[in-house]
Amino acid sequence: MLRFVLFLLTATVTAASAAEVPAGVAVLRKRCAGCHAGAGRKSGLDVTSHKALLRGGDRGPAVVPGVAKESLLYRVSARTAEPHMPFGAGALPAAELETLRAWIDAGAEFETKTAAAPVASHHWAFQPVRRPAAGDSIDDFLDAARKARGLTATAPAADAAALARRVYLDVAGVPPTPEETRAFRYEEAVDKLLADPR
């Protein structure tokens, strides 16, 4: 069990590491988070999450996802709106401004999901549920599973006395009497035991 839990944790960490930070978020962290994050954020603006950018600060929403030119964050960074940002510093380099514009135009998401890590995809827990190509009985299912793995049955079929013990112990929780063992018929015994109040 511990091995399985460790496997799931590894798969989760690997999948989480497969997500990357968009370039626009990197610009925000580098140029804006110093003043617009945490408890002492300026103008009430928090740039640390998508939700916070949509909520905005004292001047309203900072970002209009998909429309950089209408986003206050882009306009103050491009210096087409006051106050120019970053405050008290030079203009953003053209490449960073373009990165910010493209990121907002693309929806301003904070996490880009890449393909899931292949490490977990082959594990049985991540496979879709399929109806087995076998008959109706559990024996048919087990035989099909054995054949698929190239295995053969190593135990002979149980005799009537063994089947009687199994049925009586499984259904009623008591062993059969010698008479019940001698007169054992599988279907009749199961019906009789299921009708028994024990």
PDB file of C-alpha atoms in Angstrom, residues 24 28 32 36 45 47 53 61-64 68 70-79 85 92 97 100 103-104 108:
ATOM      1  CA  GLY A  24       3.780  37.149 -18.824  1.00  0.00           C
ATOM      2  CA  LEU A  28       4.856  40.407 -13.432  1.00  0.00           C
ATOM      3  CA  CYS A  32       5.510  44.319 -10.517  1.00  0.00           C
ATOM      4  CA  HIS A  36       1.898  44.895  -5.863  1.00  0.00           C
ATOM      5  CA  LEU A  45      -3.443  45.756  -6.554  1.00  0.00           C
ATOM      6  CA  VAL A  47      -0.484  40.695  -9.212  1.00  0.00           C
ATOM      7  CA  LEU A  53      -5.800  40.714 -11.501  1.00  0.00           C
ATOM      8  CA  PRO A  61      -9.756  45.471 -12.817  1.00  0.00           C
ATOM      9  CA  ALA A  62      -6.124  45.345 -13.898  1.00  0.00           C
ATOM     10  CA  VAL A  63      -6.643  42.933 -16.774  1.00  0.00           C
ATOM     11  CA  VAL A  64      -9.313  42.341 -19.396  1.00  0.00           C
ATOM     12  CA  ALA A  68      -4.441  43.884 -23.722  1.00  0.00           C
ATOM     13  CA  GLU A  70      -8.174  47.693 -22.737  1.00  0.00           C
ATOM     14  CA  SER A  71      -6.247  46.334 -19.731  1.00  0.00           C
ATOM     15  CA  LEU A  72      -5.082  48.923 -17.221  1.00  0.00           C
ATOM     16  CA  LEU A  73      -2.014  46.831 -16.422  1.00  0.00           C
ATOM     17  CA  TYR A  74      -0.880  46.927 -20.046  1.00  0.00           C
ATOM     18  CA  ARG A  75      -1.728  50.592 -20.541  1.00  0.00           C
ATOM     19  CA  VAL A  76       0.271  51.801 -17.521  1.00  0.00           C
ATOM     20  CA  SER A  77       3.149  49.501 -18.498  1.00  0.00           C
ATOM     21  CA  ALA A  78       3.064  50.812 -22.095  1.00  0.00           C
ATOM     22  CA  ARG A  79       2.881  54.339 -20.614  1.00  0.00           C
ATOM     23  CA  MET A  85       4.762  51.715 -14.435  1.00  0.00           C
ATOM     24  CA  LEU A  92       9.740  48.215 -19.612  1.00  0.00           C
ATOM     25  CA  LEU A  97       6.114  44.788 -22.930  1.00  0.00           C
ATOM     26  CA  LEU A 100       2.930  41.150 -21.383  1.00  0.00           C
ATOM     27  CA  TRP A 103       0.063  37.028 -22.455  1.00  0.00           C
ATOM     28  CA  ILE A 104      -2.999  39.228 -21.762  1.00  0.00           C
ATOM     29  CA  ALA A 108      -3.724  36.076 -18.876  1.00  0.00           C
TER      30      ALA A 108
END
